[in-house]
Amino acid sequence: FFFLMIRRPPRSTQSRSSAASDVYKRQNVDTVFENHVHAFKRTKPLKASRYSPDNGTVYLGDGAWGAPINNCKKDTSEIFEEQESKHHAWIGRVYVDKIEYQAFDLSLIHISEP
């Protein structure tokens, strides 16, 4: 599995670019951790800005790392599994054939399903 952490994402609740996501997919990036918008989010697996369950890249919001949360306008497109203006942390479990992510808020309450 291949993970990427970036500061200013080409894909976020505020902007979209399929050019970068195409590069990520060519490089076999499974998950991109985004560190700009400061909001809880998880996309569906995407390739060229479209849902691609078999070979897409999942984009996860960063949890804000203690910074103020951005009150982002909720994206109504169908690319998001989940999104909310909330501090959180991701826990990933890597298995031989899959990756599962769960999110927890600052009280360690589970807020996201794998």
JSON list of C-alpha atoms in Angstrom, two decimals:
[
{"chain": "A", "resi": 1, "resn": "PHE", "atom": "CA", "xyz": [0.00, 0.00, 0.00]},
{"chain": "A", "resi": 2, "resn": "PHE", "atom": "CA", "xyz": [1.11, 3.55, -0.72]},
{"chain": "A", "resi": 3, "resn": "PHE", "atom": "CA", "xyz": [0.13, 6.59, 1.40]},
{"chain": "A", "resi": 4, "resn": "LEU", "atom": "CA", "xyz": [0.70, 10.26, 0.68]},
{"chain": "A", "resi": 5, "resn": "MET", "atom": "CA", "xyz": [0.50, 13.22, 3.06]},
{"chain": "A", "resi": 6, "resn": "ILE", "atom": "CA", "xyz": [0.21, 16.66, 1.48]},
{"chain": "A", "resi": 7, "resn": "ARG", "atom": "CA", "xyz": [-0.24, 20.19, 2.81]},
{"chain": "A", "resi": 8, "resn": "ARG", "atom": "CA", "xyz": [-2.40, 21.83, 0.14]},
{"chain": "A", "resi": 9, "resn": "PRO", "atom": "CA", "xyz": [-4.57, 19.23, -1.56]},
{"chain": "A", "resi": 10, "resn": "PRO", "atom": "CA", "xyz": [-5.66, 19.43, -5.17]},
{"chain": "A", "resi": 11, "resn": "ARG", "atom": "CA", "xyz": [-8.92, 17.83, -4.04]},
{"chain": "A", "resi": 12, "resn": "SER", "atom": "CA", "xyz": [-10.78, 19.19, -1.05]},
{"chain": "A", "resi": 13, "resn": "THR", "atom": "CA", "xyz": [-14.14, 20.55, -0.06]},
{"chain": "A", "resi": 14, "resn": "GLN", "atom": "CA", "xyz": [-12.93, 23.87, -1.52]},
{"chain": "A", "resi": 15, "resn": "SER", "atom": "CA", "xyz": [-11.26, 22.85, -4.79]},
{"chain": "A", "resi": 16, "resn": "ARG", "atom": "CA", "xyz": [-10.99, 20.01, -7.27]},
{"chain": "A", "resi": 17, "resn": "SER", "atom": "CA", "xyz": [-8.33, 18.89, -9.74]},
{"chain": "A", "resi": 18, "resn": "SER", "atom": "CA", "xyz": [-8.40, 15.58, -11.54]},
{"chain": "A", "resi": 19, "resn": "ALA", "atom": "CA", "xyz": [-4.85, 16.07, -12.95]},
{"chain": "A", "resi": 20, "resn": "ALA", "atom": "CA", "xyz": [-3.19, 15.43, -9.57]},
{"chain": "A", "resi": 21, "resn": "SER", "atom": "CA", "xyz": [-5.52, 12.54, -8.76]},
{"chain": "A", "resi": 22, "resn": "ASP", "atom": "CA", "xyz": [-4.55, 10.93, -12.07]},
{"chain": "A", "resi": 23, "resn": "VAL", "atom": "CA", "xyz": [-0.87, 11.18, -11.08]},
{"chain": "A", "resi": 24, "resn": "TYR", "atom": "CA", "xyz": [-1.64, 9.64, -7.68]},
{"chain": "A", "resi": 25, "resn": "LYS", "atom": "CA", "xyz": [-3.42, 6.73, -9.32]},
{"chain": "A", "resi": 26, "resn": "ARG", "atom": "CA", "xyz": [-0.59, 6.15, -11.81]},
{"chain": "A", "resi": 27, "resn": "GLN", "atom": "CA", "xyz": [1.74, 5.97, -8.80]},
{"chain": "A", "resi": 28, "resn": "ASN", "atom": "CA", "xyz": [-0.68, 3.55, -7.07]},
{"chain": "A", "resi": 29, "resn": "VAL", "atom": "CA", "xyz": [-1.46, 5.90, -4.17]},
{"chain": "A", "resi": 30, "resn": "ASP", "atom": "CA", "xyz": [-4.15, 4.23, -2.05]},
{"chain": "A", "resi": 31, "resn": "THR", "atom": "CA", "xyz": [-4.77, 7.04, 0.45]},
{"chain": "A", "resi": 32, "resn": "VAL", "atom": "CA", "xyz": [-4.03, 10.78, 0.52]},
{"chain": "A", "resi": 33, "resn": "PHE", "atom": "CA", "xyz": [-4.03, 12.56, 3.89]},
{"chain": "A", "resi": 34, "resn": "GLU", "atom": "CA", "xyz": [-4.91, 16.23, 3.30]},
{"chain": "A", "resi": 35, "resn": "ASN", "atom": "CA", "xyz": [-3.69, 18.98, 5.63]},
{"chain": "A", "resi": 36, "resn": "HIS", "atom": "CA", "xyz": [-5.25, 22.20, 4.44]},
{"chain": "A", "resi": 37, "resn": "VAL", "atom": "CA", "xyz": [-9.00, 22.47, 4.88]},
{"chain": "A", "resi": 38, "resn": "HIS", "atom": "CA", "xyz": [-9.03, 21.45, 8.60]},
{"chain": "A", "resi": 39, "resn": "ALA", "atom": "CA", "xyz": [-12.20, 19.41, 8.48]},
{"chain": "A", "resi": 40, "resn": "PHE", "atom": "CA", "xyz": [-13.27, 15.80, 8.92]},
{"chain": "A", "resi": 41, "resn": "LYS", "atom": "CA", "xyz": [-13.77, 14.17, 5.55]},
{"chain": "A", "resi": 42, "resn": "ARG", "atom": "CA", "xyz": [-13.43, 10.92, 3.73]},
{"chain": "A", "resi": 43, "resn": "THR", "atom": "CA", "xyz": [-14.07, 10.51, 0.04]},
{"chain": "A", "resi": 44, "resn": "LYS", "atom": "CA", "xyz": [-15.21, 7.42, -1.76]},
{"chain": "A", "resi": 45, "resn": "PRO", "atom": "CA", "xyz": [-12.39, 5.84, -3.82]},
{"chain": "A", "resi": 46, "resn": "LEU", "atom": "CA", "xyz": [-11.84, 8.27, -6.70]},
{"chain": "A", "resi": 47, "resn": "LYS", "atom": "CA", "xyz": [-10.13, 8.19, -10.06]},
{"chain": "A", "resi": 48, "resn": "ALA", "atom": "CA", "xyz": [-10.31, 11.25, -12.35]},
{"chain": "A", "resi": 49, "resn": "SER", "atom": "CA", "xyz": [-12.79, 12.87, -9.92]},
{"chain": "A", "resi": 50, "resn": "ARG", "atom": "CA", "xyz": [-15.23, 9.98, -10.26]},
{"chain": "A", "resi": 51, "resn": "TYR", "atom": "CA", "xyz": [-16.19, 7.11, -7.98]},
{"chain": "A", "resi": 52, "resn": "SER", "atom": "CA", "xyz": [-13.96, 4.13, -8.76]},
{"chain": "A", "resi": 53, "resn": "PRO", "atom": "CA", "xyz": [-14.48, 1.34, -6.20]},
{"chain": "A", "resi": 54, "resn": "ASP", "atom": "CA", "xyz": [-11.87, -1.02, -7.63]},
{"chain": "A", "resi": 55, "resn": "ASN", "atom": "CA", "xyz": [-8.88, 1.27, -8.16]},
{"chain": "A", "resi": 56, "resn": "GLY", "atom": "CA", "xyz": [-9.59, 4.71, -6.71]},
{"chain": "A", "resi": 57, "resn": "THR", "atom": "CA", "xyz": [-7.67, 6.83, -4.21]},
{"chain": "A", "resi": 58, "resn": "VAL", "atom": "CA", "xyz": [-9.32, 7.70, -0.88]},
{"chain": "A", "resi": 59, "resn": "TYR", "atom": "CA", "xyz": [-8.80, 11.26, 0.46]},
{"chain": "A", "resi": 60, "resn": "LEU", "atom": "CA", "xyz": [-8.92, 11.75, 4.25]},
{"chain": "A", "resi": 61, "resn": "GLY", "atom": "CA", "xyz": [-9.15, 15.07, 6.10]},
{"chain": "A", "resi": 62, "resn": "ASP", "atom": "CA", "xyz": [-6.39, 15.84, 8.57]},
{"chain": "A", "resi": 63, "resn": "GLY", "atom": "CA", "xyz": [-8.20, 16.53, 11.83]},
{"chain": "A", "resi": 64, "resn": "ALA", "atom": "CA", "xyz": [-6.73, 20.07, 11.96]},
{"chain": "A", "resi": 65, "resn": "TRP", "atom": "CA", "xyz": [-3.76, 19.03, 14.13]},
{"chain": "A", "resi": 66, "resn": "GLY", "atom": "CA", "xyz": [-4.96, 21.34, 16.91]},
{"chain": "A", "resi": 67, "resn": "ALA", "atom": "CA", "xyz": [-5.55, 24.31, 14.60]},
{"chain": "A", "resi": 68, "resn": "PRO", "atom": "CA", "xyz": [-8.95, 26.01, 14.43]},
{"chain": "A", "resi": 69, "resn": "ILE", "atom": "CA", "xyz": [-11.55, 24.06, 12.47]},
{"chain": "A", "resi": 70, "resn": "ASN", "atom": "CA", "xyz": [-12.70, 25.49, 9.15]},
{"chain": "A", "resi": 71, "resn": "ASN", "atom": "CA", "xyz": [-16.46, 25.71, 8.91]},
{"chain": "A", "resi": 72, "resn": "CYS", "atom": "CA", "xyz": [-16.58, 24.46, 5.36]},
{"chain": "A", "resi": 73, "resn": "LYS", "atom": "CA", "xyz": [-19.64, 24.52, 3.20]},
{"chain": "A", "resi": 74, "resn": "LYS", "atom": "CA", "xyz": [-20.83, 20.93, 2.94]},
{"chain": "A", "resi": 75, "resn": "ASP", "atom": "CA", "xyz": [-20.02, 19.49, -0.46]},
{"chain": "A", "resi": 76, "resn": "THR", "atom": "CA", "xyz": [-23.18, 17.99, -1.89]},
{"chain": "A", "resi": 77, "resn": "SER", "atom": "CA", "xyz": [-21.46, 15.98, -4.60]},
{"chain": "A", "resi": 78, "resn": "GLU", "atom": "CA", "xyz": [-21.56, 12.22, -4.27]},
{"chain": "A", "resi": 79, "resn": "ILE", "atom": "CA", "xyz": [-17.78, 11.81, -3.87]},
{"chain": "A", "resi": 80, "resn": "PHE", "atom": "CA", "xyz": [-17.85, 12.07, -0.06]},
{"chain": "A", "resi": 81, "resn": "GLU", "atom": "CA", "xyz": [-18.56, 9.21, 2.31]},
{"chain": "A", "resi": 82, "resn": "GLU", "atom": "CA", "xyz": [-18.43, 11.59, 5.28]},
{"chain": "A", "resi": 83, "resn": "GLN", "atom": "CA", "xyz": [-17.67, 15.25, 6.01]},
{"chain": "A", "resi": 84, "resn": "GLU", "atom": "CA", "xyz": [-18.06, 17.52, 9.01]},
{"chain": "A", "resi": 85, "resn": "SER", "atom": "CA", "xyz": [-16.35, 20.47, 10.70]},
{"chain": "A", "resi": 86, "resn": "LYS", "atom": "CA", "xyz": [-14.87, 18.56, 13.65]},
{"chain": "A", "resi": 87, "resn": "HIS", "atom": "CA", "xyz": [-11.50, 17.80, 15.27]},
{"chain": "A", "resi": 88, "resn": "HIS", "atom": "CA", "xyz": [-10.66, 14.14, 14.90]},
{"chain": "A", "resi": 89, "resn": "ALA", "atom": "CA", "xyz": [-7.93, 11.56, 14.48]},
{"chain": "A", "resi": 90, "resn": "TRP", "atom": "CA", "xyz": [-7.69, 8.68, 12.01]},
{"chain": "A", "resi": 91, "resn": "ILE", "atom": "CA", "xyz": [-6.63, 5.16, 12.93]},
{"chain": "A", "resi": 92, "resn": "GLY", "atom": "CA", "xyz": [-5.73, 2.90, 10.03]},
{"chain": "A", "resi": 93, "resn": "ARG", "atom": "CA", "xyz": [-5.53, -0.86, 10.06]},
{"chain": "A", "resi": 94, "resn": "VAL", "atom": "CA", "xyz": [-3.52, -2.40, 7.25]},
{"chain": "A", "resi": 95, "resn": "TYR", "atom": "CA", "xyz": [-4.29, -5.99, 6.33]},
{"chain": "A", "resi": 96, "resn": "VAL", "atom": "CA", "xyz": [-2.74, -8.14, 3.60]},
{"chain": "A", "resi": 97, "resn": "ASP", "atom": "CA", "xyz": [-5.51, -7.30, 1.14]},
{"chain": "A", "resi": 98, "resn": "LYS", "atom": "CA", "xyz": [-7.17, -4.09, 2.43]},
{"chain": "A", "resi": 99, "resn": "ILE", "atom": "CA", "xyz": [-6.94, -0.96, 4.56]},
{"chain": "A", "resi": 100, "resn": "GLU", "atom": "CA", "xyz": [-9.62, 0.12, 7.05]},
{"chain": "A", "resi": 101, "resn": "TYR", "atom": "CA", "xyz": [-9.85, 3.61, 8.54]},
{"chain": "A", "resi": 102, "resn": "GLN", "atom": "CA", "xyz": [-11.79, 4.71, 11.59]},
{"chain": "A", "resi": 103, "resn": "ALA", "atom": "CA", "xyz": [-12.08, 8.24, 12.93]},
{"chain": "A", "resi": 104, "resn": "PHE", "atom": "CA", "xyz": [-12.41, 9.29, 16.57]},
{"chain": "A", "resi": 105, "resn": "ASP", "atom": "CA", "xyz": [-13.22, 12.70, 18.03]},
{"chain": "A", "resi": 106, "resn": "LEU", "atom": "CA", "xyz": [-11.12, 14.31, 20.77]},
{"chain": "A", "resi": 107, "resn": "SER", "atom": "CA", "xyz": [-13.06, 12.40, 23.46]},
{"chain": "A", "resi": 108, "resn": "LEU", "atom": "CA", "xyz": [-12.10, 9.16, 21.69]},
{"chain": "A", "resi": 109, "resn": "ILE", "atom": "CA", "xyz": [-15.68, 8.61, 20.60]},
{"chain": "A", "resi": 110, "resn": "HIS", "atom": "CA", "xyz": [-15.90, 6.63, 17.40]},
{"chain": "A", "resi": 111, "resn": "ILE", "atom": "CA", "xyz": [-17.30, 8.87, 14.63]},
{"chain": "A", "resi": 112, "resn": "SER", "atom": "CA", "xyz": [-16.60, 6.87, 11.48]},
{"chain": "A", "resi": 113, "resn": "GLU", "atom": "CA", "xyz": [-17.09, 3.31, 10.28]},
{"chain": "A", "resi": 114, "resn": "PRO", "atom": "CA", "xyz": [-14.44, 1.40, 8.34]}
]
